PDB file of C-alpha atoms in Angstrom:
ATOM      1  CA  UNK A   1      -2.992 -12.684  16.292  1.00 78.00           C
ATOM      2  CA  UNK A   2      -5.495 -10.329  17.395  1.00 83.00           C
ATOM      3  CA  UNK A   3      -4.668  -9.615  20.975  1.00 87.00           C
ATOM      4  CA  UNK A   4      -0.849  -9.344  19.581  1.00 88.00           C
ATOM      5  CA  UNK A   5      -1.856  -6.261  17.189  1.00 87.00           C
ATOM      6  CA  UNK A   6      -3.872  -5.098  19.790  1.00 87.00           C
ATOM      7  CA  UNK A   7      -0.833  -5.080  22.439  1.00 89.00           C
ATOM      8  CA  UNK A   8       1.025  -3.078  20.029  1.00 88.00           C
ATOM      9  CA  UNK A   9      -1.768  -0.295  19.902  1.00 92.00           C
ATOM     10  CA  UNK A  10      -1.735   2.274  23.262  1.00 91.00           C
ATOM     11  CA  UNK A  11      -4.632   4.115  22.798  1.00 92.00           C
ATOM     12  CA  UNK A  12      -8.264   2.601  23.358  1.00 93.00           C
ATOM     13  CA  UNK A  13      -9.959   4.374  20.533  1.00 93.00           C
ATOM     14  CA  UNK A  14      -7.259   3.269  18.237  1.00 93.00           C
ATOM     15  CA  UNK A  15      -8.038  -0.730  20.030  1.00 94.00           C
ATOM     16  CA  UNK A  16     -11.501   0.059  19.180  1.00 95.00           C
ATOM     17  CA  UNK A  17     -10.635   1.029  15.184  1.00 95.00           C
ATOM     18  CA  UNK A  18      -8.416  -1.857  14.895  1.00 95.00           C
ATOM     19  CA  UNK A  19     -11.053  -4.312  16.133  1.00 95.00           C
ATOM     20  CA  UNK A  20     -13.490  -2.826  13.694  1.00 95.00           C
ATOM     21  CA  UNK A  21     -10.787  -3.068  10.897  1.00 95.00           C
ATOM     22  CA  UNK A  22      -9.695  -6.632  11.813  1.00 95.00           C
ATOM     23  CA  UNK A  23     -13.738  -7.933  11.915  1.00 95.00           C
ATOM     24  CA  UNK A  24     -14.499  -5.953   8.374  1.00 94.00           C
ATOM     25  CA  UNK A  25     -11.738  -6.754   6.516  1.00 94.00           C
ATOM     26  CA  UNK A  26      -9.951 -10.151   7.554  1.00 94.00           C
ATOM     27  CA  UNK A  27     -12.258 -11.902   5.097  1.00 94.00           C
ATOM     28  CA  UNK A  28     -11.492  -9.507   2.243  1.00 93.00           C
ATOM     29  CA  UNK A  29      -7.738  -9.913   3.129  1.00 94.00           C
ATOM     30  CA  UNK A  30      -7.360 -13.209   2.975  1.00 94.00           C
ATOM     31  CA  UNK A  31      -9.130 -13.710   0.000  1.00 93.00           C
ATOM     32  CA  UNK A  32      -6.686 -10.971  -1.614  1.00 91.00           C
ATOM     33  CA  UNK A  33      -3.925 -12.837  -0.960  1.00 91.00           C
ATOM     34  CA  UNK A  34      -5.284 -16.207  -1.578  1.00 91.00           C
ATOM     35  CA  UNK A  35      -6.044 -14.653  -5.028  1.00 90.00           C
ATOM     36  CA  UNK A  36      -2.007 -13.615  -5.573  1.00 86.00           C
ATOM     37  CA  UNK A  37      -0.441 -16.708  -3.807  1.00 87.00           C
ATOM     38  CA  UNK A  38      -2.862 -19.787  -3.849  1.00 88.00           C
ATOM     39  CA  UNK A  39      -1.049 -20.717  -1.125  1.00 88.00           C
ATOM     40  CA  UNK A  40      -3.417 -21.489   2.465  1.00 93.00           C
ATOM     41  CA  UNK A  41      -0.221 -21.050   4.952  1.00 91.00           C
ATOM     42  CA  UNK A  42       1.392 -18.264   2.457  1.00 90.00           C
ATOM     43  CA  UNK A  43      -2.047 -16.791   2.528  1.00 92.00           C
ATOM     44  CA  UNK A  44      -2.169 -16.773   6.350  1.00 94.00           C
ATOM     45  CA  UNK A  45       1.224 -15.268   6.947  1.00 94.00           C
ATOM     46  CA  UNK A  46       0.503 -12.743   4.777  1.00 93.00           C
ATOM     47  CA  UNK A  47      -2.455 -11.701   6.567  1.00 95.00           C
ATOM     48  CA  UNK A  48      -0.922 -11.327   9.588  1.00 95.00           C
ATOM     49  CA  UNK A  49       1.636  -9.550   8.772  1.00 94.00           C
ATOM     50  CA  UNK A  50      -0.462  -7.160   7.158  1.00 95.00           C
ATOM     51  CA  UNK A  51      -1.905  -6.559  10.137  1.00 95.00           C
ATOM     52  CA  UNK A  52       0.987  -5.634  12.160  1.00 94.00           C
ATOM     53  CA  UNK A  53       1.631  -3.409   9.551  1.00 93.00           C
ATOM     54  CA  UNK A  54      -1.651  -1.362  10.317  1.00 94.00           C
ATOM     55  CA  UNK A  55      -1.673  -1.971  13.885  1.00 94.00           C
ATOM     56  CA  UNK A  56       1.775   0.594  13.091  1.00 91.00           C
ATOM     57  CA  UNK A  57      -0.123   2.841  11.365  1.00 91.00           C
ATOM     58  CA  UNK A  58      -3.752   2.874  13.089  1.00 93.00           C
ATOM     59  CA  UNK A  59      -3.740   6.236  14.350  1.00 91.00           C
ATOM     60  CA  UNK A  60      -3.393   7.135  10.395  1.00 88.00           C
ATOM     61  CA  UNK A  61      -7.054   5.983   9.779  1.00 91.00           C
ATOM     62  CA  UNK A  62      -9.645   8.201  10.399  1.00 90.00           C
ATOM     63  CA  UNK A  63     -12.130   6.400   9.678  1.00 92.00           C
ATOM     64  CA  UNK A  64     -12.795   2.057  10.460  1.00 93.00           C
ATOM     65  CA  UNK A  65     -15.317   1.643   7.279  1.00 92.00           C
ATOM     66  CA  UNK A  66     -14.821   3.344   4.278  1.00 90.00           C
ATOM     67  CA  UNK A  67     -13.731   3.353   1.015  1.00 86.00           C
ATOM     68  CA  UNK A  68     -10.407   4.938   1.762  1.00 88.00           C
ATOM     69  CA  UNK A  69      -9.658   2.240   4.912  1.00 90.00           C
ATOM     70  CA  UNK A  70     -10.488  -0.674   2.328  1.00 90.00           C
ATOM     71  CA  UNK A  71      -8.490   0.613   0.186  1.00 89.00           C
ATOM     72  CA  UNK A  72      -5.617   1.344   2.279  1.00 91.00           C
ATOM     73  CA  UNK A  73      -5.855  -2.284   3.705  1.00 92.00           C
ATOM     74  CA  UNK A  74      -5.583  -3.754  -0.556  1.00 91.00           C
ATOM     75  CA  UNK A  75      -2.669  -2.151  -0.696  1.00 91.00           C
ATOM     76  CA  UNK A  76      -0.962  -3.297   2.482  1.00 93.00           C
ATOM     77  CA  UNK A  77      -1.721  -6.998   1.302  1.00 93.00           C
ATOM     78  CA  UNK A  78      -1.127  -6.894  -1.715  1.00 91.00           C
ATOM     79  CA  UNK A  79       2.919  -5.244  -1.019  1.00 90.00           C
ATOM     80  CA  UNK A  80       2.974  -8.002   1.620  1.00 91.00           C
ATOM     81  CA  UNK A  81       2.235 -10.442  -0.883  1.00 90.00           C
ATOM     82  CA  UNK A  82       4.720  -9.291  -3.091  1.00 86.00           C
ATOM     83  CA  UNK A  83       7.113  -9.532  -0.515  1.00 83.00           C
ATOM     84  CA  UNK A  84       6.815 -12.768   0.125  1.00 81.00           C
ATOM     85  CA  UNK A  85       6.376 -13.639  -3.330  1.00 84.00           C
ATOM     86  CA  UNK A  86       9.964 -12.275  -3.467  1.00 80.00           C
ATOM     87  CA  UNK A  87      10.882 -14.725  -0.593  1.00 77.00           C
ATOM     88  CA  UNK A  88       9.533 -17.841  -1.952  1.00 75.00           C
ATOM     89  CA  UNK A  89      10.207 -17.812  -5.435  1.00 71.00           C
ATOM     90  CA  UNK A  90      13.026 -15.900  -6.384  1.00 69.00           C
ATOM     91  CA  UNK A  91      12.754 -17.220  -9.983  1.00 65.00           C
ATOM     92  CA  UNK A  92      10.095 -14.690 -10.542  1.00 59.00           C
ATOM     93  CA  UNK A  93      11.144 -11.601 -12.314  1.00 51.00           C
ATOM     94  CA  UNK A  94      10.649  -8.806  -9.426  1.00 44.00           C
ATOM     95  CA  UNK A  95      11.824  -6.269 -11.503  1.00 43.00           C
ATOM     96  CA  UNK A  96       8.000  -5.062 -12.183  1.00 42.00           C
ATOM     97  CA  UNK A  97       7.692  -5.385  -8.395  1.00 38.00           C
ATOM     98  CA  UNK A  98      10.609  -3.817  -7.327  1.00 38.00           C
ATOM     99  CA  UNK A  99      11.279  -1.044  -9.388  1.00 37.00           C
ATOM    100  CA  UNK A 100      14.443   0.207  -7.744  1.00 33.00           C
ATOM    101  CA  UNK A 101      17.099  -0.330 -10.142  1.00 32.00           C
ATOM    102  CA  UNK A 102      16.828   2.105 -13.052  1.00 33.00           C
ATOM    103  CA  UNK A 103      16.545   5.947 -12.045  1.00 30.00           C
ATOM    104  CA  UNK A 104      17.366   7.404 -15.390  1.00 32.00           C
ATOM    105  CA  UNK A 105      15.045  10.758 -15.982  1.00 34.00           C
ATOM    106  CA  UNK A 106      14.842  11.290 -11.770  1.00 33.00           C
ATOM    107  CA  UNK A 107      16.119  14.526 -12.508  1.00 37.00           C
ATOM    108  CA  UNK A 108      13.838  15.628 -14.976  1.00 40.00           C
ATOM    109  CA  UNK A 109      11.325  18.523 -13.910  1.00 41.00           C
ATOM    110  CA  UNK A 110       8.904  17.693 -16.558  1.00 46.00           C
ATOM    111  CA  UNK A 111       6.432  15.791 -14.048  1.00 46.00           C
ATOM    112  CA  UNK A 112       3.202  17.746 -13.666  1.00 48.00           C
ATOM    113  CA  UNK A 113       3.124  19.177 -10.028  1.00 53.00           C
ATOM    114  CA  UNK A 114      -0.052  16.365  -8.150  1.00 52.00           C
ATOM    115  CA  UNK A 115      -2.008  18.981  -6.712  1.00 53.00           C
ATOM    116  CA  UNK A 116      -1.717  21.395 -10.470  1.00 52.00           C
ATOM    117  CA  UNK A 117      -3.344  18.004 -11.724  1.00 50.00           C
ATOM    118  CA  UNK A 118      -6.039  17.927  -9.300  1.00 51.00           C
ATOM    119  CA  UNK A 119      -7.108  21.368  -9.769  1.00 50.00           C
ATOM    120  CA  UNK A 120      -7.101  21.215 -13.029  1.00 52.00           C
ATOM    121  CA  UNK A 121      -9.388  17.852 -13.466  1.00 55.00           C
ATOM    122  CA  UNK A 122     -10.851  16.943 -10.167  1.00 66.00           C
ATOM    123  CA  UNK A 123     -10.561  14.949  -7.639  1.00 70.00           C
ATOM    124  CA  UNK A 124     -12.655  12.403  -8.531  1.00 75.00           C
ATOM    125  CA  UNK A 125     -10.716  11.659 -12.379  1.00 78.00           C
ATOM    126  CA  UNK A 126      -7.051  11.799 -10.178  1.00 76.00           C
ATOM    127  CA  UNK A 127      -8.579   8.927  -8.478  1.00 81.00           C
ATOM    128  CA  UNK A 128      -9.577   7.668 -11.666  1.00 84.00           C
ATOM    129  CA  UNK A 129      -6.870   8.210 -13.394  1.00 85.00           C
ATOM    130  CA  UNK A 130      -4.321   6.715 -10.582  1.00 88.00           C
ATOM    131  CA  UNK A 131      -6.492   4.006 -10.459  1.00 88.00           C
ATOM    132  CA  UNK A 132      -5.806   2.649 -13.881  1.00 91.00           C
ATOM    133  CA  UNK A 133      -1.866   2.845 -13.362  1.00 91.00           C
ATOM    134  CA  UNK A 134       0.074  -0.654 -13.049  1.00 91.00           C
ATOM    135  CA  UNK A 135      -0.257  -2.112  -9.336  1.00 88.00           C
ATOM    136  CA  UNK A 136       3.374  -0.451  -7.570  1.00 88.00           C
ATOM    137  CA  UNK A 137       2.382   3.158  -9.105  1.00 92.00           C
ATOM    138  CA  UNK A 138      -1.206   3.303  -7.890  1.00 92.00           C
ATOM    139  CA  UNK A 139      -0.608   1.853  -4.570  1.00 91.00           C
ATOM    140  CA  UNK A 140       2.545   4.297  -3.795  1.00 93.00           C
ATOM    141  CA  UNK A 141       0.216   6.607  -5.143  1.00 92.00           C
ATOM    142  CA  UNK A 142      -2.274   6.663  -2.839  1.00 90.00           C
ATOM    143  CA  UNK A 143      -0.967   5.949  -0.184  1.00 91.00           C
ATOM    144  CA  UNK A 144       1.102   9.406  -0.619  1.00 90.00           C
ATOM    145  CA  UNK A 145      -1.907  11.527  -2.178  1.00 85.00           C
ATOM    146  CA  UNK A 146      -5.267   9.671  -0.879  1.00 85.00           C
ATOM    147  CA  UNK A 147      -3.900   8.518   2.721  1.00 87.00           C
ATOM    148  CA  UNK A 148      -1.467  11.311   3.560  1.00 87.00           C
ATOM    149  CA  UNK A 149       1.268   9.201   3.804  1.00 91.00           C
ATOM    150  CA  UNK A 150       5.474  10.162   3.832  1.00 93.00           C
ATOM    151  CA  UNK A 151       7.959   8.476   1.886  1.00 94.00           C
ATOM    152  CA  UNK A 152       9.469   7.332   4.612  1.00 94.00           C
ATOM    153  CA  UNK A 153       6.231   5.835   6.222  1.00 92.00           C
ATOM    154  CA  UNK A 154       5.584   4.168   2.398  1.00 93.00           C
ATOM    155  CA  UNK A 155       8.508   2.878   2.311  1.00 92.00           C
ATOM    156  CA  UNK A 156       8.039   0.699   5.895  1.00 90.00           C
ATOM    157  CA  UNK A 157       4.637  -0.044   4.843  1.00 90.00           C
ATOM    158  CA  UNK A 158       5.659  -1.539   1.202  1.00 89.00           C
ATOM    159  CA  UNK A 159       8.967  -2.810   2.729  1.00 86.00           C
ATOM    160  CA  UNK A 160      11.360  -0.841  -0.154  1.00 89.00           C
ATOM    161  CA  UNK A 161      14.060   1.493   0.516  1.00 92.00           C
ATOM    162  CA  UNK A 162      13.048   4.676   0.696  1.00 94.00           C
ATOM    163  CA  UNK A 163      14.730   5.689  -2.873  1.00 95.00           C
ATOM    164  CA  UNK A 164      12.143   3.208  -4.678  1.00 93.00           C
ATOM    165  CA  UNK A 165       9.641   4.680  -2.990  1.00 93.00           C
ATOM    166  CA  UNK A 166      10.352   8.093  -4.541  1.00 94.00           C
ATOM    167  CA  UNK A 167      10.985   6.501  -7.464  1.00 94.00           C
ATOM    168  CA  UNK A 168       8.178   5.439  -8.085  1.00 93.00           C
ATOM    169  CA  UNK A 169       6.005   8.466  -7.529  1.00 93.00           C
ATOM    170  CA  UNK A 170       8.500  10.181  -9.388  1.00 92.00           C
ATOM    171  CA  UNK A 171       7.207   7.775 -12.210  1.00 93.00           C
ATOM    172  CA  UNK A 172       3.959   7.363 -11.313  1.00 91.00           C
ATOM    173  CA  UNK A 173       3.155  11.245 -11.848  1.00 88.00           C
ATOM    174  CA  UNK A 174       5.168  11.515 -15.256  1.00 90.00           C
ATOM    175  CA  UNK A 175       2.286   8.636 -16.457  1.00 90.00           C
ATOM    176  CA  UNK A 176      -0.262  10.152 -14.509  1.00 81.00           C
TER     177      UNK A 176
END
């Protein structure tokens, strides 16, 4: 699995970040997505292709061990999980996991402006504050406002169209 995400990288520092990734967080990874699926093979899959994912998006991470990279590597998981929760057991209601279907209020202006919010209260209680917001809001979140991430490139990541995606930021903000 390794030298496959590794083939997919072209630049040797961004080899070099990956390894360190793949060797800090594997564990932590796996143990994520044991947690959502209790499923060993599910668990696995998952894993991997949460991987490929940030073998994508490696030269997006500055930096191999940090808060922000663990963080950044939950998230992946966890929409990966969801995913194939979505796959295997399409009994489940999805509708809190794919929020795609109801865009009433998308064209109301009322949502506070992100960066207003942060100069108002900090960047610190933002993080705080996004942090307490229900899983699909505070991982579209940050990956738009902590990891500098586009729609489009959330989107891919979280494997939603690109309207849910602005959906819900759109929605996370208003409860932000």
């Amino acid at each position: 699995m390794l030298a496959l995400c590794l083939a997919l990288i072209d630049e040797p520092s961004d080899k070099e970040k990956f390894q360190i990734i793949y060797d800090n967080y594997k564990d932590i990874m796996y143990y994520k997505a044991m947690q959502l699926l209790h499923n060993k093979a599910l668990a696995d899959e998952a894993v991997q292709e949460s991987f490929l994912k940030i073998a994508k998006h490696i030269q997006k991470i500055s930096e191999p061990v940090c808060s922000k990279t663990l963080s950044f590597v939950v998230i992946i998981v966890r929409t990966t999980v969801l995913d194939k929760i979505k796959v295997e057991h399409p009994e489940y209601n999805v509708a809190s996991i794919n929020d795609s279907a109801n865009y009433v209020g998308y064209e109301d202006k009322t949502v506070p402006n992100i960066e207003d919010y942060v100069t108002e209260n900090g960047y610190n209680n933002v993080i705080d504050a996004i942090s307490k917001l229900e899983d699909i809001y505070r991982d579209t979140l940050k990956l738009k406002f902590v990891h500098g991430y586009s729609n489009q490139e959330i989107s891919d990541i979280c494997g939603v169209t690109l309207k849910t995606t602005e959906m819900r930021i759109y929605r996370g903000k208003k409860k932000l």
